[in-house]
Short mmCIF file of C-alpha atoms and ligand atoms in Angstrom, two decimals:
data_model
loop_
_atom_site.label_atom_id
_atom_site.label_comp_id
_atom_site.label_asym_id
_atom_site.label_seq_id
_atom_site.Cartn_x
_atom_site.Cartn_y
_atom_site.Cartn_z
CA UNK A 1 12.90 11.10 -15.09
CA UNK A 2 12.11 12.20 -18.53
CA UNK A 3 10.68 8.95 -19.45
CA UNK A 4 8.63 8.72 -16.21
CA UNK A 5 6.74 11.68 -17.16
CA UNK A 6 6.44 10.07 -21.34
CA UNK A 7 4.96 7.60 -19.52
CA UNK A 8 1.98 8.98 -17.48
CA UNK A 9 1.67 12.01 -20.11
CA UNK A 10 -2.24 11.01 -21.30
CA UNK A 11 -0.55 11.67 -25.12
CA UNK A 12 0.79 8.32 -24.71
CA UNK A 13 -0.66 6.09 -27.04
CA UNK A 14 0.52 3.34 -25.54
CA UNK A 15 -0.95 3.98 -22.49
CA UNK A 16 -4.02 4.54 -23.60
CA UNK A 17 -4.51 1.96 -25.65
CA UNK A 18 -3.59 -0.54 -22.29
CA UNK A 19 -6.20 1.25 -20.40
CA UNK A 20 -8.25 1.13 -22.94
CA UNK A 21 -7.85 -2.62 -23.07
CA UNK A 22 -8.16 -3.17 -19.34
CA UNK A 23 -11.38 -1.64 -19.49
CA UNK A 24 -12.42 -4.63 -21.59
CA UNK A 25 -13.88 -6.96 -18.77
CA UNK A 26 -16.05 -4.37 -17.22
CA UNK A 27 -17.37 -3.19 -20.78
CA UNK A 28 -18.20 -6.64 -21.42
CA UNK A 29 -20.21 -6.69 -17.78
CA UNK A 30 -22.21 -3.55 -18.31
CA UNK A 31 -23.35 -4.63 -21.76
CA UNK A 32 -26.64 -3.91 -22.04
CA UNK A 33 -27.27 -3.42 -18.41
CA UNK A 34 -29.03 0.13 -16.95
CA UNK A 35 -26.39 2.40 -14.75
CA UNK A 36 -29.11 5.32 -13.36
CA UNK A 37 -26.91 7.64 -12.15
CA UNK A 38 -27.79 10.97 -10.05
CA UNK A 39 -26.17 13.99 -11.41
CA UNK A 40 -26.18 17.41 -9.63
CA UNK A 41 -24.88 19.54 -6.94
CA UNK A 42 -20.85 19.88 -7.45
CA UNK A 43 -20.66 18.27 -10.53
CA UNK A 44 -22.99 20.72 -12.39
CA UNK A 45 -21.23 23.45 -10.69
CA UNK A 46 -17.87 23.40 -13.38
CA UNK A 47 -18.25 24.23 -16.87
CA UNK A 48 -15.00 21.59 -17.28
CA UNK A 49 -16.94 19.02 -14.69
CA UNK A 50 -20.15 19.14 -16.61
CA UNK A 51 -18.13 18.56 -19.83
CA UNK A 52 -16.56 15.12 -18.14
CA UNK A 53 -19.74 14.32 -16.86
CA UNK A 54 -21.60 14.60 -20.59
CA UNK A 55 -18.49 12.81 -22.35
CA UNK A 56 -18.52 9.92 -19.36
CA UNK A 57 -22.17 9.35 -20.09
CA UNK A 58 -21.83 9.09 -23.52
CA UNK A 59 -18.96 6.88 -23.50
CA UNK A 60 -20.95 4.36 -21.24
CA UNK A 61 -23.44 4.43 -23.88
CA UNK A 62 -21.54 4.34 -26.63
CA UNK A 63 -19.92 0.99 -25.18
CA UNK A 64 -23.66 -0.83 -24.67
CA UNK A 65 -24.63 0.18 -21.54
CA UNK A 66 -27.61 2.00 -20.85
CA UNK A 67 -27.31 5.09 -18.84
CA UNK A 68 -30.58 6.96 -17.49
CA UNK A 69 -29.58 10.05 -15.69
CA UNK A 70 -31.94 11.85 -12.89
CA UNK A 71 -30.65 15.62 -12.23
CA UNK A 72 -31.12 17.58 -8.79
CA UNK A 73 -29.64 21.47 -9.35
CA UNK A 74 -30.04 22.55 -6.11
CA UNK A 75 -27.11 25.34 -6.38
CA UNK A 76 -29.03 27.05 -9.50
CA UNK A 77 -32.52 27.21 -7.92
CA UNK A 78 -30.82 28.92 -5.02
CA UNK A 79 -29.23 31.24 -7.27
CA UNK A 80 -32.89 31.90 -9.04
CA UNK A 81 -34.90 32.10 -5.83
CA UNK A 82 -31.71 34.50 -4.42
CA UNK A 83 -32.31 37.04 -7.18
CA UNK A 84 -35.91 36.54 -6.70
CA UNK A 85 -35.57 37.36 -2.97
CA UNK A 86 -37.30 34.04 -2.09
CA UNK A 87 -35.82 32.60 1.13
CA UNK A 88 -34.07 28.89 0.32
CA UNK A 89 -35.25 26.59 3.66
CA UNK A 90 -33.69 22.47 4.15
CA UNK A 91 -35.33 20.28 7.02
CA UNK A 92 -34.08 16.86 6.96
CA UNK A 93 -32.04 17.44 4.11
CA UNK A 94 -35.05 18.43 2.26
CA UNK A 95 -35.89 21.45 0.47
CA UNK A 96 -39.34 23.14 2.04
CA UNK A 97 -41.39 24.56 -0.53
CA UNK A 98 -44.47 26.87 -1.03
CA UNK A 99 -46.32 27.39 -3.95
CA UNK A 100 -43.59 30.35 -5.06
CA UNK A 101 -40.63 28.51 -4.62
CA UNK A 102 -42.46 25.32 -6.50
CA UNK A 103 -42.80 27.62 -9.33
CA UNK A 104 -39.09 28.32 -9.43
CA UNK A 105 -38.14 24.87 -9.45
CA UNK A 106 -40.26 23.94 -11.86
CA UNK A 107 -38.83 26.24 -14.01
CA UNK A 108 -35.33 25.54 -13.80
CA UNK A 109 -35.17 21.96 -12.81
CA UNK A 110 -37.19 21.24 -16.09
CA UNK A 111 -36.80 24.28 -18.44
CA UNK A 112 -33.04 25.27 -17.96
CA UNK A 113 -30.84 22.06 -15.85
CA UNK A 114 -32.91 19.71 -17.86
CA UNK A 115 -32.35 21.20 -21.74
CA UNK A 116 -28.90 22.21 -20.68
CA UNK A 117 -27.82 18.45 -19.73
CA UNK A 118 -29.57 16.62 -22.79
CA UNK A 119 -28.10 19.42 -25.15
CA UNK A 120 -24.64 19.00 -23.25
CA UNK A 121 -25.21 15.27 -23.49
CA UNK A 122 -26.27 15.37 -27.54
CA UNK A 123 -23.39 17.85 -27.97
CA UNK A 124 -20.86 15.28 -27.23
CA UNK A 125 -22.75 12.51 -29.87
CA UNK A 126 -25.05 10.61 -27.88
CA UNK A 127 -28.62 10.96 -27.78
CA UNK A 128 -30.42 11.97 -24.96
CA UNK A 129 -34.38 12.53 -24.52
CA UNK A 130 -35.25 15.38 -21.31
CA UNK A 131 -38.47 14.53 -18.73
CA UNK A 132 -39.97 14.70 -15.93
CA UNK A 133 -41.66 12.81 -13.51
CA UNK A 134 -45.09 14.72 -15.37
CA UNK A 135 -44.25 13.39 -18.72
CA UNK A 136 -46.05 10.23 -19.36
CA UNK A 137 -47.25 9.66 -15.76
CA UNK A 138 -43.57 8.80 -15.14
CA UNK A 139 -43.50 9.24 -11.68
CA UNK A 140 -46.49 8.72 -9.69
CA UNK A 141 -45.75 10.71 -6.29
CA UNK A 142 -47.87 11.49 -3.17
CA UNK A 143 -47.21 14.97 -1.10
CA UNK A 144 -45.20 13.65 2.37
CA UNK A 145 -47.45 12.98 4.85
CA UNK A 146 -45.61 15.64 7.17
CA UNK A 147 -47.08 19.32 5.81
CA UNK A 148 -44.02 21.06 7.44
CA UNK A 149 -42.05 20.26 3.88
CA UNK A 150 -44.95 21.86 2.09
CA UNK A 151 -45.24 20.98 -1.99
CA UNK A 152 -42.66 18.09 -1.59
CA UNK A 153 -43.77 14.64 -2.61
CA UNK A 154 -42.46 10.87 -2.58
CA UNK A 155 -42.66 8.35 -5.29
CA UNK A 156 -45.44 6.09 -4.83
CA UNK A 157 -44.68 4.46 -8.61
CA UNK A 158 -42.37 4.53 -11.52
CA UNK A 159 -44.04 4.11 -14.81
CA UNK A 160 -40.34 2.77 -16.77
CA UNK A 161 -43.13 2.00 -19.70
CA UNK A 162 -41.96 5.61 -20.53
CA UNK A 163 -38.32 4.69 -20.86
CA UNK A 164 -38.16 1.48 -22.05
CA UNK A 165 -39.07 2.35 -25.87
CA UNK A 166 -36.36 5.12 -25.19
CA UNK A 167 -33.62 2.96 -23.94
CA UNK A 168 -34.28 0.10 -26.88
CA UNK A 169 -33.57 2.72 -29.29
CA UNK A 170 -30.27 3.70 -27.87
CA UNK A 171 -31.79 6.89 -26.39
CA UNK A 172 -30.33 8.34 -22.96
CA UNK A 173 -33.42 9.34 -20.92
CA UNK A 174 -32.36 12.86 -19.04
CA UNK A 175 -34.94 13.12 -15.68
CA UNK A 176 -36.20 15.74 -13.48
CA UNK A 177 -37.25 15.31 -10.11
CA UNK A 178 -40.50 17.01 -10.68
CA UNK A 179 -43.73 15.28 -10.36
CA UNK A 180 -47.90 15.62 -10.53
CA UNK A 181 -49.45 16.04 -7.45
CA UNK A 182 -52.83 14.14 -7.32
CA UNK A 183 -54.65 18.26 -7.80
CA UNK A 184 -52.94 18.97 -11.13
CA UNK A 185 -50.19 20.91 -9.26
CA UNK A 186 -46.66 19.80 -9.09
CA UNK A 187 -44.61 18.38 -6.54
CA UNK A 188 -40.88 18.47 -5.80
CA UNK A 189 -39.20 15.30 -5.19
CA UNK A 190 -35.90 15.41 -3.80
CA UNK A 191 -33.71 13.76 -6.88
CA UNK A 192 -32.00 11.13 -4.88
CA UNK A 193 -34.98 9.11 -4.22
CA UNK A 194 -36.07 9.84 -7.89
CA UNK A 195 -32.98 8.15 -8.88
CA UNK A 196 -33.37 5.30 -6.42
CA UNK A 197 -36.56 4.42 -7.53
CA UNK A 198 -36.08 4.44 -11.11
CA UNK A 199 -33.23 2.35 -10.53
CA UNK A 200 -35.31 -0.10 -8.62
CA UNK A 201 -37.79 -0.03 -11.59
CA UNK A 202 -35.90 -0.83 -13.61
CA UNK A 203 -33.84 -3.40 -12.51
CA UNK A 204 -30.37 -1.79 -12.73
CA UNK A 205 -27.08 -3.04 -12.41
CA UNK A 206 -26.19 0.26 -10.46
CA UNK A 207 -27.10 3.50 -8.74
CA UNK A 208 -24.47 6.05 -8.52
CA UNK A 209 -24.81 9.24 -7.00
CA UNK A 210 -22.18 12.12 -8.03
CA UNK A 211 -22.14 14.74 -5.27
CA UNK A 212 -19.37 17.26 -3.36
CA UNK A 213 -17.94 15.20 -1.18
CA UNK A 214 -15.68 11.69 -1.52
CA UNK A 215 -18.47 9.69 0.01
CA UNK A 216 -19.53 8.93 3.37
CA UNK A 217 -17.60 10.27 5.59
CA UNK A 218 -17.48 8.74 9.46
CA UNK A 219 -16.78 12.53 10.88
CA UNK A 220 -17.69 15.56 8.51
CA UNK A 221 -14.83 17.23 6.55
CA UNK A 222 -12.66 14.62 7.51
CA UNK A 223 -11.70 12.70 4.09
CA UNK A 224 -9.28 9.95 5.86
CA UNK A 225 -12.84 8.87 7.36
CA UNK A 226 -14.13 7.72 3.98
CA UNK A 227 -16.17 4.88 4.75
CA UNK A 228 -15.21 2.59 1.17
CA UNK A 229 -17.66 -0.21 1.91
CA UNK A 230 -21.33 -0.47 4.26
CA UNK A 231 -23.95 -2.91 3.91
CA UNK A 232 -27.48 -2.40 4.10
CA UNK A 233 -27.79 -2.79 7.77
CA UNK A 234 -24.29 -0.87 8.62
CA UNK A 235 -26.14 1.95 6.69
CA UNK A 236 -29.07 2.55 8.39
CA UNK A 237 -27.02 2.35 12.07
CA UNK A 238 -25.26 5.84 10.54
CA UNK A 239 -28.81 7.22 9.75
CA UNK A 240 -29.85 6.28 13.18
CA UNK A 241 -26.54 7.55 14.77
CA UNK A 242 -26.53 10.78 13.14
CA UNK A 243 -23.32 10.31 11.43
CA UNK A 244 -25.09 10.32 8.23
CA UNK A 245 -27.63 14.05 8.56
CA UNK A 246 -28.92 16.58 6.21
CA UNK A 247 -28.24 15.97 2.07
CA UNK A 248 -26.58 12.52 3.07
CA UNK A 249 -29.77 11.28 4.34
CA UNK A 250 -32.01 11.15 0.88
CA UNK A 251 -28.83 9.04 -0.61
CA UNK A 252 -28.36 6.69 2.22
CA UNK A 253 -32.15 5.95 2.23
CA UNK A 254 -32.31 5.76 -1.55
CA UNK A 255 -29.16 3.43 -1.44
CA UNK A 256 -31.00 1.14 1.40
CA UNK A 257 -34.23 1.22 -0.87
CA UNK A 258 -32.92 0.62 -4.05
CA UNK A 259 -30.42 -2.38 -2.84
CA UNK A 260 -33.62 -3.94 -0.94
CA UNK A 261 -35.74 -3.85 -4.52
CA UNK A 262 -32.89 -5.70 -5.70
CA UNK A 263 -30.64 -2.78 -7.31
CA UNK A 264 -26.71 -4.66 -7.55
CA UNK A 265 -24.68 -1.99 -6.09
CA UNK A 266 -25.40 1.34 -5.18
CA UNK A 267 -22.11 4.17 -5.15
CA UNK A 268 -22.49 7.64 -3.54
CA UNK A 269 -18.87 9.21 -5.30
CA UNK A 270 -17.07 12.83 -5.44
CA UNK A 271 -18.43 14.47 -8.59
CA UNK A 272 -15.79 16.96 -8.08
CA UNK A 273 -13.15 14.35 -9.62
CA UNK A 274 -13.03 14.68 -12.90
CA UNK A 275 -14.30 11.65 -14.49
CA UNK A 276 -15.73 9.99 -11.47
CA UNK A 277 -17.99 8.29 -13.43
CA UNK A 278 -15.40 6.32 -15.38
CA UNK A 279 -13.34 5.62 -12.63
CA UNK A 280 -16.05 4.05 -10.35
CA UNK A 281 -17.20 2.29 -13.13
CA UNK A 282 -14.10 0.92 -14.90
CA UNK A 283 -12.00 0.26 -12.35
CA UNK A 284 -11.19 -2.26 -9.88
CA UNK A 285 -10.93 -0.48 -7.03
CA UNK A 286 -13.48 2.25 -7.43
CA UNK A 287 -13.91 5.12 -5.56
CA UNK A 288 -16.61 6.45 -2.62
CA UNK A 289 -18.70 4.73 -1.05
CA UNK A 290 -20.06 1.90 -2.22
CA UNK A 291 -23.41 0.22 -0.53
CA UNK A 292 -24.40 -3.22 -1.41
CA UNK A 293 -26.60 -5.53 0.63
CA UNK A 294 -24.18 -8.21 1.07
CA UNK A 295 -20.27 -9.21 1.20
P1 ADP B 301 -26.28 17.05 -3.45
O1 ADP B 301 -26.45 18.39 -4.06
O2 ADP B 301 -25.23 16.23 -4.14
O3 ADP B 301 -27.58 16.30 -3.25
P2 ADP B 301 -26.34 17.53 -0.54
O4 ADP B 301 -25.81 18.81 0.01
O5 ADP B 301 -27.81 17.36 -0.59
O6 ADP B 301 -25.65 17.31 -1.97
O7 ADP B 301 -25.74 16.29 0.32
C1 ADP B 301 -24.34 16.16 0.52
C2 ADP B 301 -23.94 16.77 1.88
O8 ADP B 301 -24.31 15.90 2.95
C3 ADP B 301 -22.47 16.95 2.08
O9 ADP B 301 -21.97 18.11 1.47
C4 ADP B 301 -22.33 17.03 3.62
O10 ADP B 301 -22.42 18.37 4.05
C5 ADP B 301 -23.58 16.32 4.11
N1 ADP B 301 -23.29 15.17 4.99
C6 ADP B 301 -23.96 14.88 6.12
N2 ADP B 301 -23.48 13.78 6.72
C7 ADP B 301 -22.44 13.34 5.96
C8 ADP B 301 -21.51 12.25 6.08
N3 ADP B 301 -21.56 11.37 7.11
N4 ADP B 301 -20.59 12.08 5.10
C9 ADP B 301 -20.52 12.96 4.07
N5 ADP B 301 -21.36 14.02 3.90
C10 ADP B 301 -22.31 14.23 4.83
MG1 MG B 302 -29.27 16.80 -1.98
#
């Protein structure tokens, strides 16, 4: 009994070092190769989750890969346009917003969630550069055709001419979902899409979306309904069928996009799990959903 416990007690040397070891193949396979992954919602919620999140990011670079991290931070706008007494409004999964409530997620989306991850991120030894979609015409976006969403844009281009010099140098580019809008304003851009885009860009090996629940689920709340695996055309059946709705939406359609612009694998995953990141990626058997557009 005793030594059951000496053997699954993380202190074990031993064990570490064998994980450590069979981690070797899929170091060697992300080499060099771009993992964008979408941070936010649960996963930012945790002081201890954010930590994981900052160390697992780090880690992936400090092994060769080349992590470029989009943020949402949903939860802390509401909080901001609560004590504001702004009204918070979703249709489609999409946050409606009027000039005020632009103005609030401007300001924490890129002053506060964005400093606070690439400080986070820098804290734990890796180097990480913040931006937004404004910075260097990163993201060209055009406000959605249907006025109802009000300052909310898509992303007609992604400039990666921004990123690249960052990502040569070993740098780990930190992105808001915030955008120009064609007046000199700014539009909001739900971060999802962001993410799927600049993965598309720029050519990555994978997408990975951290967010509060395992995956998709085939009914809501239930978790033994995890759906592990969907292609590209299973995917857009649940869209149609209203199994995926609301948040889910964004990520199944940035999934479909990014795999049809030739993205590898795309992996909506719990960011409540400590270490998700690691585990999806090291691992044989992953965990979430993962979306690909074959096999
Ligand atoms: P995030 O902040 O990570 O973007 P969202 O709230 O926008 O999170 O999207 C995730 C939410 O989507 C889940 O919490 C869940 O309520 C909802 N959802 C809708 N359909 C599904 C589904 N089929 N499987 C899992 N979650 C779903
Ligand atoms: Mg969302």
């Amino acid at each position: 009994m005793t030594k059951k416990i000496e053997q699954f007690h993380p202190e074990n040397d031993a064990m570490r070092v064998s994980v450590l070891s069979e981690a070797l193949p899929y170091i060697q396979k992300f080499a060099g190769r771009r993992i964008v992954i979408k941070y936010g919602g649960a996963a930012m919620a945790r002081n201890d989750l954010k930590q994981a999140v900052f160390r697992d990011i780090a880690l992936l670079a400090s092994v060769g890969a080349q992590p470029v991290v989009v943020h949402g931070g949903g939860p802390e706008i509401n909080q901001w346009l609560d004590r504001l007494g702004i009204k918070s409004k979703f249709l489609n999964g999409l946050r409606v917003t009027d000039k005020e409530t632009m103005d609030i997620v401007e300001m924490v989306l890129v002053g506060r969630v964005n400093k606070q991850i690439v400080n986070g991120i820098n804290q734990v030894g890796a180097l990480s550069v913040g931006l937004c979609g404004i910075d260097g015409c990163l993201i060209q976006a055009r406000q959605l055709d249907n006025t109802s969403h009000g300052l909310v844009g898509e992303v007609a281009k992604v400039n990666i001419d921004v990123i690249e010099p960052l990502l040569s140098k070993g740098y780990i580019p930190v992105i808001s979902s915030v955008a120009a809008s064609n007046d000199g304003g700014s539009l909001n851009i739900n971060a999802d899409t962001v993410a799927g885009e600049v993965a598309a860009a720029l050519g990555a090996e994978k997408l990975i979306l951290l967010t509060d629940t395992l995956g998709i689920l085939k009914k809501e709340n239930d978790p033994s309904s995890l759906i592990k695996h969907l292609r590209l055309s299973e995917a857009r059946d649940l869209i149609k069928t209203n199994i995926v709705s609301g948040g889910m939406v964004p990520k199944t359609e940035c999934c479909i996009r990014a795999l049809a612009q030739g993205v590898k694998a795309t992996h909506i995953i719990n960011g409540r799990i400590p270490h998700a990141l690691l585990l999806e990626i090291f691992t044989d058997a992953g965990i979430g959903t993962m979306l690909t557009s074959r096999g």
